[in-house]
Coordinates of C-alpha atoms in Angstrom, one line a residue:
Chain A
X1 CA 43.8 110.1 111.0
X2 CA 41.9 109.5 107.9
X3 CA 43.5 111.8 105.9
X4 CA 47.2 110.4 107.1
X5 CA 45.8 107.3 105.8
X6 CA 44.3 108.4 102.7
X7 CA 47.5 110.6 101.8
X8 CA 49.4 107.4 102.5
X9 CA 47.2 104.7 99.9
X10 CA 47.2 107.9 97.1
X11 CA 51.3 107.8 97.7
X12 CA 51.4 104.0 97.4
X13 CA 49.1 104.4 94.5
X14 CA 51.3 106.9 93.0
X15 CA 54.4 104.9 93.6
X16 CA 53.0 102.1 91.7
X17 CA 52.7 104.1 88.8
X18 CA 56.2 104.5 88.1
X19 CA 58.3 102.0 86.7
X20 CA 60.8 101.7 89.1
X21 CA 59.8 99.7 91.7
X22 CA 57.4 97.4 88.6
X23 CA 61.2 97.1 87.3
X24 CA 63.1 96.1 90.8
X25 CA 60.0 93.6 91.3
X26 CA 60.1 92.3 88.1
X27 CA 64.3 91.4 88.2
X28 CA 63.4 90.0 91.8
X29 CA 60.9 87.8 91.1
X30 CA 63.0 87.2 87.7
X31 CA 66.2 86.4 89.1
X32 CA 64.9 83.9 91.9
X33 CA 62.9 82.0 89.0
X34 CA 66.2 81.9 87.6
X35 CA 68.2 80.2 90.4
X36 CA 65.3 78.0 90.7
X37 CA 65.7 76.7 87.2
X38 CA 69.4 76.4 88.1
X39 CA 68.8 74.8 91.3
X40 CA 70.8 71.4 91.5
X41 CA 68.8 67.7 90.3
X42 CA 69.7 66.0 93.5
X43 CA 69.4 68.7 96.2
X44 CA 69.9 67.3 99.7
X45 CA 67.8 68.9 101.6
X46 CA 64.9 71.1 100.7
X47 CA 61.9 72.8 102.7
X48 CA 59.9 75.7 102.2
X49 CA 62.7 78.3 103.0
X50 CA 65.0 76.7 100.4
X51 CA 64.3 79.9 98.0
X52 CA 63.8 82.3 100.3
X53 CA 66.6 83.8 100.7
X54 CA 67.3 85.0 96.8
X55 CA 64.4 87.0 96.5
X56 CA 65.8 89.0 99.7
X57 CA 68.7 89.8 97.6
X58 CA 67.2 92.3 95.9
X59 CA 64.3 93.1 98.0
X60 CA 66.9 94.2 100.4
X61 CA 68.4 97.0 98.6
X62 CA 64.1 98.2 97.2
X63 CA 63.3 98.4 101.2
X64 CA 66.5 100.5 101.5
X65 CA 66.4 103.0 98.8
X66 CA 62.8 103.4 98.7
X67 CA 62.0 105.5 102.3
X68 CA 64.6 107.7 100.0
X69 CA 62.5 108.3 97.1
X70 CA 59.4 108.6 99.5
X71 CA 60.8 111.6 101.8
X72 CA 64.1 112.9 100.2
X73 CA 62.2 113.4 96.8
X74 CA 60.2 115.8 98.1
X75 CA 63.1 118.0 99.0
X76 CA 64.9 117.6 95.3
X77 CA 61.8 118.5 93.8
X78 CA 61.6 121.3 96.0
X79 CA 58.3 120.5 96.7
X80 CA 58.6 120.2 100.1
X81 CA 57.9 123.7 100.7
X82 CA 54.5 123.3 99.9
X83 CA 53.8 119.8 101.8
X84 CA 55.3 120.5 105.1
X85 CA 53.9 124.1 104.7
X86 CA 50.2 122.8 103.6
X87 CA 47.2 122.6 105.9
X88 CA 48.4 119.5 107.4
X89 CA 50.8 118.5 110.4
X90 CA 54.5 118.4 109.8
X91 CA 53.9 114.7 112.1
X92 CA 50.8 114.0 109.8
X93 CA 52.7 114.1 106.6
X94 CA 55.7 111.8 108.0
X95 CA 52.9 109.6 109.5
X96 CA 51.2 109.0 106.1
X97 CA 54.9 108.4 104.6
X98 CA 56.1 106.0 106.9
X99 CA 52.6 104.6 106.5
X100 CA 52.8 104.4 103.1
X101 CA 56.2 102.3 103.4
X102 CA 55.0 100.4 105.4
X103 CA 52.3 99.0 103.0
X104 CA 54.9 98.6 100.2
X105 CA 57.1 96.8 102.8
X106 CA 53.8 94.4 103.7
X107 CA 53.2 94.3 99.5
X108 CA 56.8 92.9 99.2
X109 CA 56.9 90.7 102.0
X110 CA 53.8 88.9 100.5
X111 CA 55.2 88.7 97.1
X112 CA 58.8 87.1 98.6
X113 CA 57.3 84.7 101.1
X114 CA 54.4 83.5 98.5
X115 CA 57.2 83.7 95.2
X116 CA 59.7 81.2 97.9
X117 CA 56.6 79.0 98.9
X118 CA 55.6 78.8 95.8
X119 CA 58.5 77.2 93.8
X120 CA 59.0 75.3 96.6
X121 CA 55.7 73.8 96.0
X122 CA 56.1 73.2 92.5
X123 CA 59.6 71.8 93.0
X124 CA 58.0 68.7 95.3
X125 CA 54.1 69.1 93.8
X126 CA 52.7 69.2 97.1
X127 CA 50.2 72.2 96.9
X128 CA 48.2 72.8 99.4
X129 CA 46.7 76.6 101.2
X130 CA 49.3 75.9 103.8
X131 CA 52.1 75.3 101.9
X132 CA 51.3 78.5 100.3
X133 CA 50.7 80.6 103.1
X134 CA 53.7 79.1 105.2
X135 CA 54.4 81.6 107.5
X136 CA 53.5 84.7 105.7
X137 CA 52.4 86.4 108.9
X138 CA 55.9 86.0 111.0
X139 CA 57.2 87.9 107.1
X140 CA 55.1 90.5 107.1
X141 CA 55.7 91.3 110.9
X142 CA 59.6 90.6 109.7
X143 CA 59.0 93.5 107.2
X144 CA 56.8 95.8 109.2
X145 CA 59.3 96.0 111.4
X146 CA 62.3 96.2 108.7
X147 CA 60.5 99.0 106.8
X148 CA 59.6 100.8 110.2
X149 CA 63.0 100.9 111.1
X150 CA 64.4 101.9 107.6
X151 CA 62.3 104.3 107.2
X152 CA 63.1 106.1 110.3
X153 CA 67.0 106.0 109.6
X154 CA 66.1 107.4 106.2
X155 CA 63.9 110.1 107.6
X156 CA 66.7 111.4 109.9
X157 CA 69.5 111.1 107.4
X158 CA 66.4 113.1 104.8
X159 CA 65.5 115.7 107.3
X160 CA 69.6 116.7 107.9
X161 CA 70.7 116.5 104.5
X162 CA 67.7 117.9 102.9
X163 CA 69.0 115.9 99.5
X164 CA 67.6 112.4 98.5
X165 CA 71.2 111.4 96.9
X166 CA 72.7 112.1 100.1
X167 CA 70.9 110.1 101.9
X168 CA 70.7 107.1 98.9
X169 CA 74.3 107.0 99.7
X170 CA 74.5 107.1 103.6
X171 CA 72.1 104.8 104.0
X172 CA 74.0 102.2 101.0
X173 CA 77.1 102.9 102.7
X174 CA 76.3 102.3 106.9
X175 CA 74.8 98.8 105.5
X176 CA 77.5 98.2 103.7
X177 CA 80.6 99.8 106.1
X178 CA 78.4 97.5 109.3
X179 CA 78.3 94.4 107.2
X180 CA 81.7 94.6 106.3
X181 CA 82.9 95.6 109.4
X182 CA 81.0 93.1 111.3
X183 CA 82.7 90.6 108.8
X184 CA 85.9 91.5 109.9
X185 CA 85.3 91.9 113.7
X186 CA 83.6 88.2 113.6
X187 CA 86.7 86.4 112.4
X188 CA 88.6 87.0 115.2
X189 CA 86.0 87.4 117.8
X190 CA 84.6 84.2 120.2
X191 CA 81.1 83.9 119.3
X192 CA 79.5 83.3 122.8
X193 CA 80.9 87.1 124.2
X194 CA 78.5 89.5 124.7
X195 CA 80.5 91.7 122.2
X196 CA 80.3 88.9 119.2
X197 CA 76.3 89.0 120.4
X198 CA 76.1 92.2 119.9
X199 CA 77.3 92.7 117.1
X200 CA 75.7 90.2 115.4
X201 CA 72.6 91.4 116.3
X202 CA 72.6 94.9 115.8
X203 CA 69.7 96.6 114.3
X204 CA 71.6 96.6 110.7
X205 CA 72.4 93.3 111.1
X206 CA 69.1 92.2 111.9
X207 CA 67.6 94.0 108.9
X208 CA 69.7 91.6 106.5
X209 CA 69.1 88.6 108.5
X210 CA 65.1 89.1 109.0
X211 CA 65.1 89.5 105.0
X212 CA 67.5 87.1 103.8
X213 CA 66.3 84.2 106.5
X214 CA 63.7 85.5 108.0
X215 CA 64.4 83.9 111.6
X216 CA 64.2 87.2 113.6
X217 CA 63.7 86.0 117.2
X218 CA 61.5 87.6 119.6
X219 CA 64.1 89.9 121.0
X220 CA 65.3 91.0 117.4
X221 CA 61.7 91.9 116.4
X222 CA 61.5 94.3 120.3
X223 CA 65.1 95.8 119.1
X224 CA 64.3 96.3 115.7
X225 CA 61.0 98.1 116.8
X226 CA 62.2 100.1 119.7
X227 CA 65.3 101.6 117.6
X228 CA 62.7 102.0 115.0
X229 CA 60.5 104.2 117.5
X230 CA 63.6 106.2 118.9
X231 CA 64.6 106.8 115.3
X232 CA 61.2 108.1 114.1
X233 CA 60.6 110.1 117.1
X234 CA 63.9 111.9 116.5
X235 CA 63.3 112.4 113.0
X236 CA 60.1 114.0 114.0
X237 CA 61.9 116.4 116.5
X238 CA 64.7 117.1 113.6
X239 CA 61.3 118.2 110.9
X240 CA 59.9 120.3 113.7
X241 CA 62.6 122.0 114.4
X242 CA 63.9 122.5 111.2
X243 CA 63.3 125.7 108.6
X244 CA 62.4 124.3 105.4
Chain B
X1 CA 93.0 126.7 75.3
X2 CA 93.0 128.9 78.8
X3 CA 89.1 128.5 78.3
X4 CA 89.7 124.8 78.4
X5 CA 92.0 125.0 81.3
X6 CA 89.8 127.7 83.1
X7 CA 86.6 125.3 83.1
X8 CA 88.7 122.5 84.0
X9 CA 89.7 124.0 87.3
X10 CA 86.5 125.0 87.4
X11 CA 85.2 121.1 87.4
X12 CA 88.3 120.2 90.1
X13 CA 86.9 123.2 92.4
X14 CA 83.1 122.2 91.9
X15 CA 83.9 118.7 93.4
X16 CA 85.3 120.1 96.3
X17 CA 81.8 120.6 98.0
X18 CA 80.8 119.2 101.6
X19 CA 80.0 115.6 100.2
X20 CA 84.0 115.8 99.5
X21 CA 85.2 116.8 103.2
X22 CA 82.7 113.8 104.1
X23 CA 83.7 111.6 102.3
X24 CA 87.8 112.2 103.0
X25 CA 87.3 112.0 107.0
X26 CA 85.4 108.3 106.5
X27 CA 88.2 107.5 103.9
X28 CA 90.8 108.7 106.4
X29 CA 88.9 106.6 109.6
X30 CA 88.5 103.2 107.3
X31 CA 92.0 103.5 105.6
X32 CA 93.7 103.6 109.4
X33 CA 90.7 100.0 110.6
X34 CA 91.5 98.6 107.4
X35 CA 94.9 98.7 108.3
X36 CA 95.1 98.2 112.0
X37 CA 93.3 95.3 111.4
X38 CA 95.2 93.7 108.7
X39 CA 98.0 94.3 110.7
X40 CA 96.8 92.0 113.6
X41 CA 95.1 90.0 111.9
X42 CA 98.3 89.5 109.8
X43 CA 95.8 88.7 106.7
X44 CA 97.9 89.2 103.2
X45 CA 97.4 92.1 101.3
X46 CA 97.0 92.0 97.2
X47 CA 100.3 94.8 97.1
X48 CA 102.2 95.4 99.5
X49 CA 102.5 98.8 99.2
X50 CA 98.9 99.4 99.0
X51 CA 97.4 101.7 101.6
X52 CA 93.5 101.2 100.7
X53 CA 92.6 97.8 100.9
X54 CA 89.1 95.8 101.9
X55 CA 86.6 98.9 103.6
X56 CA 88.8 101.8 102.2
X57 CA 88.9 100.7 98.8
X58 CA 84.9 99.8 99.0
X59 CA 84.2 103.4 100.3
X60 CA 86.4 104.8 97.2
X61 CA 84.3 102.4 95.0
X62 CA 81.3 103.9 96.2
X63 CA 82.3 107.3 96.1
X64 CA 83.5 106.9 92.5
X65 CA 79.9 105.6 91.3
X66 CA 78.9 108.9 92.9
X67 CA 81.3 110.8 90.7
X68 CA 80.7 109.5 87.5
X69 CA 77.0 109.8 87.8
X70 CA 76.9 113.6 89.4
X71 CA 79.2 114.7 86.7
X72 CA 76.9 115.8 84.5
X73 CA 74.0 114.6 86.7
X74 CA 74.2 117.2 88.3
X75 CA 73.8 119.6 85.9
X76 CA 70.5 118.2 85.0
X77 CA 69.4 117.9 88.7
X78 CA 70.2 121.7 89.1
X79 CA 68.6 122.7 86.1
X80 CA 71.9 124.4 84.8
X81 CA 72.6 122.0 81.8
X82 CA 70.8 124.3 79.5
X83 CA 73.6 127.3 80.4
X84 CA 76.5 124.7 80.7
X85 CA 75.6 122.9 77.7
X86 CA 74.7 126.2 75.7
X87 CA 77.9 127.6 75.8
X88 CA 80.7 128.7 73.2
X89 CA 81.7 125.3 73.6
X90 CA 80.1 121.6 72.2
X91 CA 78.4 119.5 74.1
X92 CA 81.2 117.1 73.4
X93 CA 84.0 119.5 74.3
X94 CA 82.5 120.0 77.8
X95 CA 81.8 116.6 78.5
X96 CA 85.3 115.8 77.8
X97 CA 86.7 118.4 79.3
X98 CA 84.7 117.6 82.3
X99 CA 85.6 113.8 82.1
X100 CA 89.3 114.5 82.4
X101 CA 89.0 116.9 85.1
X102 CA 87.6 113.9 86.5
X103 CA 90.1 111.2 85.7
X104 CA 93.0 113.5 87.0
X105 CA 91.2 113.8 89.9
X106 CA 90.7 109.9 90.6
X107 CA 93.9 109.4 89.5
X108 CA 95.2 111.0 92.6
X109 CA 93.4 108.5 94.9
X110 CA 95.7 105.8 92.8
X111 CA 98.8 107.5 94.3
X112 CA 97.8 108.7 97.9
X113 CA 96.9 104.5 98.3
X114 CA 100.1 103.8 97.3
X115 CA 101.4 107.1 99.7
X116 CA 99.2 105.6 102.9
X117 CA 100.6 101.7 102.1
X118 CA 104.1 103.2 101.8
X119 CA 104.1 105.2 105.5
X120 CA 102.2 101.9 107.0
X121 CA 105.1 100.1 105.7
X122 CA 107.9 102.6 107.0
X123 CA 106.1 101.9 110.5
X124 CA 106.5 98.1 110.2
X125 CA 110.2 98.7 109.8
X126 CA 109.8 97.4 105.4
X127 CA 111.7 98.7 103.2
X128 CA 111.2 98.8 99.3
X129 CA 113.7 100.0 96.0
X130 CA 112.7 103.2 94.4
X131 CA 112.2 100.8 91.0
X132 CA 109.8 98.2 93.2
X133 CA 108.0 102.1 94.9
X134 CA 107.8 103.2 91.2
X135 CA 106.4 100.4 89.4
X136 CA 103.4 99.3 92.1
X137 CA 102.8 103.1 91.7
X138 CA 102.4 103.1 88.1
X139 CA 100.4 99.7 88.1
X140 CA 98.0 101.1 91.0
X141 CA 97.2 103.8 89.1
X142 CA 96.7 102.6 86.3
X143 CA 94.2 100.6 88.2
X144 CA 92.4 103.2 89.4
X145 CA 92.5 105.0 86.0
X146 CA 91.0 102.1 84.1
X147 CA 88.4 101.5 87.1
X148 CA 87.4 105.3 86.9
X149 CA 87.1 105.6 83.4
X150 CA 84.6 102.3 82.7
X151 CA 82.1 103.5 85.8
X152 CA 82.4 107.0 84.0
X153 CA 81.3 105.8 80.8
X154 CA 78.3 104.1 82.1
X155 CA 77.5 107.1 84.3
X156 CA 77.6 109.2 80.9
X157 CA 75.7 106.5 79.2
X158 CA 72.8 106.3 82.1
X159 CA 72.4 110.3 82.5
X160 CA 72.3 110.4 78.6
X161 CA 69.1 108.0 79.0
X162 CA 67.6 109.1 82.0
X163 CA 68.6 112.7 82.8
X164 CA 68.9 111.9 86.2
X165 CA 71.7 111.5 89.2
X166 CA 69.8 109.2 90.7
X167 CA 68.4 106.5 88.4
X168 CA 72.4 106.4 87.1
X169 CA 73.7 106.1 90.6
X170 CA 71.5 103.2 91.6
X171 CA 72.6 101.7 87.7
X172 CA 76.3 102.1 88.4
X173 CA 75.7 100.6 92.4
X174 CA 73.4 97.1 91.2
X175 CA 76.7 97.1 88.0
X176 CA 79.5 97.6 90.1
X177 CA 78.6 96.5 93.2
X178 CA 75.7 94.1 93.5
X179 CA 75.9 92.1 90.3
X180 CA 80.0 91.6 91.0
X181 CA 78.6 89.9 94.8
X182 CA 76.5 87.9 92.9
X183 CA 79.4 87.6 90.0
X184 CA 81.2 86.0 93.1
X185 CA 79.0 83.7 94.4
X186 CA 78.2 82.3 90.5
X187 CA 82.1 82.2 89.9
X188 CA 83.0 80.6 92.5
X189 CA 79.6 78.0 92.7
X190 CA 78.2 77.4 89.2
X191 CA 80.3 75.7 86.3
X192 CA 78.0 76.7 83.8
X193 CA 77.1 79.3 81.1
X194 CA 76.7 81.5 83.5
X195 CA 79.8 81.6 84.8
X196 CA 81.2 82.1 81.6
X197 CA 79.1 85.1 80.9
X198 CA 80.0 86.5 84.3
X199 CA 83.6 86.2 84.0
X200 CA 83.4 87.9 81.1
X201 CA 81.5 90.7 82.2
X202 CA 82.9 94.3 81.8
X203 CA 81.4 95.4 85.5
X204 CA 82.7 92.0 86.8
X205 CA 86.1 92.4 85.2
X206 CA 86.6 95.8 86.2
X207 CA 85.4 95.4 90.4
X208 CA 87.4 92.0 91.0
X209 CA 90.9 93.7 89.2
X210 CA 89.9 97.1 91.3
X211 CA 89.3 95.0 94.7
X212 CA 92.8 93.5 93.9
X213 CA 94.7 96.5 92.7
X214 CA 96.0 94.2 89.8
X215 CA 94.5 94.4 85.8
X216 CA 96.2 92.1 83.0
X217 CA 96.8 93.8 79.7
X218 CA 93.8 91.9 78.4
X219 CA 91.8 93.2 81.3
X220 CA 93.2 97.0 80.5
X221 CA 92.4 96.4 76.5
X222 CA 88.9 95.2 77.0
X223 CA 87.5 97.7 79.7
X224 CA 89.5 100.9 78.0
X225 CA 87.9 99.3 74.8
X226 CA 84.3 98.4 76.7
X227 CA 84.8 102.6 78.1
X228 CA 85.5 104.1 74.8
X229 CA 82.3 102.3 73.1
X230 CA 79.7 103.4 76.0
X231 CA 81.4 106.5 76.5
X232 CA 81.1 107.2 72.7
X233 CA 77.3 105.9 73.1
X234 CA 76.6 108.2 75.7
X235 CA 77.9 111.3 74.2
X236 CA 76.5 110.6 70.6
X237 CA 72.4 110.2 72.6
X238 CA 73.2 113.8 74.7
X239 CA 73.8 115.3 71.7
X240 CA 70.9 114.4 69.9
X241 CA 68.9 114.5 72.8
X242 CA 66.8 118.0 73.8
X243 CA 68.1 119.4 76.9
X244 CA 65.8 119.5 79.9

């Protein structure tokens, strides 16, 4: 186990080397200054989620493509051969990489729940350690569970398509094709049916709505965490199956 | 000239890989929602002789980001730029070659939207003049031709830079996708500077005329001119550039 997690901080460490995710921070934390400067003079109502939600926009899109750049890179740079051939588990490897997302996805969280609560706090000059803090622990459970399930989606799409752009794409698209179709289906559909529920609520959905609102319910965290599980555990069935 | 022909064929056969048949079933599956839903939902469409509207049209935006970035992408992620760019022809000469292979190809889609919209029509019980059939034709693919060829330039532009599929596929998706939904949201919302600079923005220009099927002339003049300019761009660093 301390090896999974050692492998795990060196790939978080190594991540944080490259300028791609410094970049995707920086523009996130860049563009929701800039709404805040924008914001209007005379809002009407403000409270500690008031800039929440525009740090999410692009956070959203990093917690998608990165479980990508994680797994699927190993396969483009062929170097998957030796790390799933290597003296450790096939499950150990995936465990220290879904590990290792899981600690950006906690870094993130932090950095969008303390950026929103901290303009928020210099908007109305009220600083104080619980202003600042305001509900950073219900976030980082938010994005545990976000990452987790992520992660496992992009691990089965990975371990099929052997090929990172592949599975940059499907996972882009079935966020996009469920948002848009749920879009659609919700004009027309009574909210209170079970249908309209579900819909709303499904796994997808929930990843959008935990990181643009972060108001996952009790029931959304269970669903997001239990198709999470099911997805990793079939992911790990698909690598240990699989010739590589 | 048969060279030119040969490896043009060549480039129109390459494409036709697995990601192709993929792609064509999901176009064929949201081309016939999109449309059964439009139909009951009796919600307006831009032309009404277009086939690929709303999650069609989104899925052939998507898949033409993947297009212009893997054109020469992939070369450099397969490691056979060196042979292809090595040949007895210039670097230029294939990349044009190549891009036109590419633009007749996208072109195509242009006509089997207007093909899909004219049988959905048939089964409605519309009927259109040849001039009215000819002319949306023309103007839709035209569309798609001036669509194609700015995301191709900045695919072009991105390899040239980076070298890889990847980083230029994420480039063209945040361009062409993510900044227009936040292009929207600033249009629509803000009265400002910035709504100036986003109306004004090639990306911008080019995703709202594409998600309406319609360009102006001033539209068509500034993207083909915006195209030539980073196309140019692109072409002038991959020649200087050492291959990888």
């Amino acid at each position: 186990m301390n090896s999974t997690i050692r492998i795990s901080i060196l790939e978080v460490k190594q991540l944080f080397k490259r300028y791609g995710i410094w970049s995707s921070l920086f523009i996130a934390v860049l563009y929701t200054i800039l709404i805040y400067l924008k914001r209007p003079l005379n809002p009407s109502t403000s409270d500690l989620e008031t800039y929440y939600n525009h740090f999410g926009d692009i956070s959203y899109y990093l917690i998608l493509i990165m479980p990508s750049f994680i797994m699927s890179r190993e396969f483009s740079l062929k170097t998957s051969t030796i790390i799933f051939t290597g003296s450790f588990s096939r499950i150990n490897i995936v465990l220290s990489k879904l590990l290792s997302l899981l600690l950006i996805g906690c870094i993130v969280g932090t950095i969008h729940r303390l950026l929103a609560n901290l303009l928020w706090i210099l908007e109305h000059n009220e600083f104080t350690l619980i202003n600042l803090t305001h509900d950073i622990f219900t976030n980082l459970i938010n994005y545990l569970l976000i990452s987790f399930f992520v992660s496992s989606l992009s691990f089965i799409i990975g371990f099929i398509t052997f090929s990172q752009i592949a599975t940059i794409i499907s996972i882009i698209f079935m966020f996009s094709f469920e948002s848009m179709i749920r879009g659609i289906i919700l004009i027309k559909l009574d909210p209170t049916t079970k249908f309209a529920l579900w819909v709303k609520e499904n796994p997808l959905a929930l990843v959008y709505k935990g990181m643009q609102y972060n108001n996952l319910s009790v029931s959304n965290n269970i669903c997001l965490a239990l198709t999470g599980l099911v997805l990793f555990l079939v992911s790990l069935i698909i690598i240990n199956k699989r010739e590589i | 000239m048969t060279g030119i022909f040969s490896i043009s064929r060549m480039e129109i056969k390459k494409i036709f890989d697995t990601s192709t048949y993929v792609f064509l079933i999901i176009l064929c599956i949201a081309t016939i929602i999109d449309n059964v839903l439009y139909y009951h939902m009796n919600l307006n469409k831009s032309i009404e002789l277009s086939g690929n509207i709303g999650i069609s049209l989104f899925i052939l935006q998507i898949y033409f980001i993947y297009l212009g970035s893997n054109m020469i992408g992939s070369e450099f992620s397969f490691g056979t730029s060196k042979m292809v760019f090595s040949s007895v022809y210039s670097r230029s000469q294939i990349i044009h070659i190549k891009s036109i292979s590419f633009l007749f190809y996208t072109s195509l889609y242009g006509i089997f939207n207007i093909l899909i919209g004219l049988t959905v029509q048939f089964f409605i019980g519309k009927h259109f003049s040849s001039m009215e059939i000819l002319s949306t034709l023309f103007s839709v693919w035209i569309v798609y031709i001036v669509y194609f060829s700015s995301i191709l330039s900045v695919g072009i532009f991105t390899i040239s830079i980076t070298f890889n599929r990847v980083y230029s596929l994420i480039i063209g998706y945040v361009l062409y996708i993510f900044l227009y939904s936040i292009g929207i949201q600033i249009v629509e919302r803000d009265e400002s500077w910035m709504k100036t600079i986003m109306e004004n923005t090639p990306f911008f220009i080019a995703s709202d005329g594409f998600s309406t099927l319609y360009y102006n002339i001033n539209d068509i003049v500034y993207l083909s001119f915006f195209s030539v300019v980073i196309y140019i761009i692109g072409l002038y660093i991959i020649k200087k550039r050492d291959l990888k």
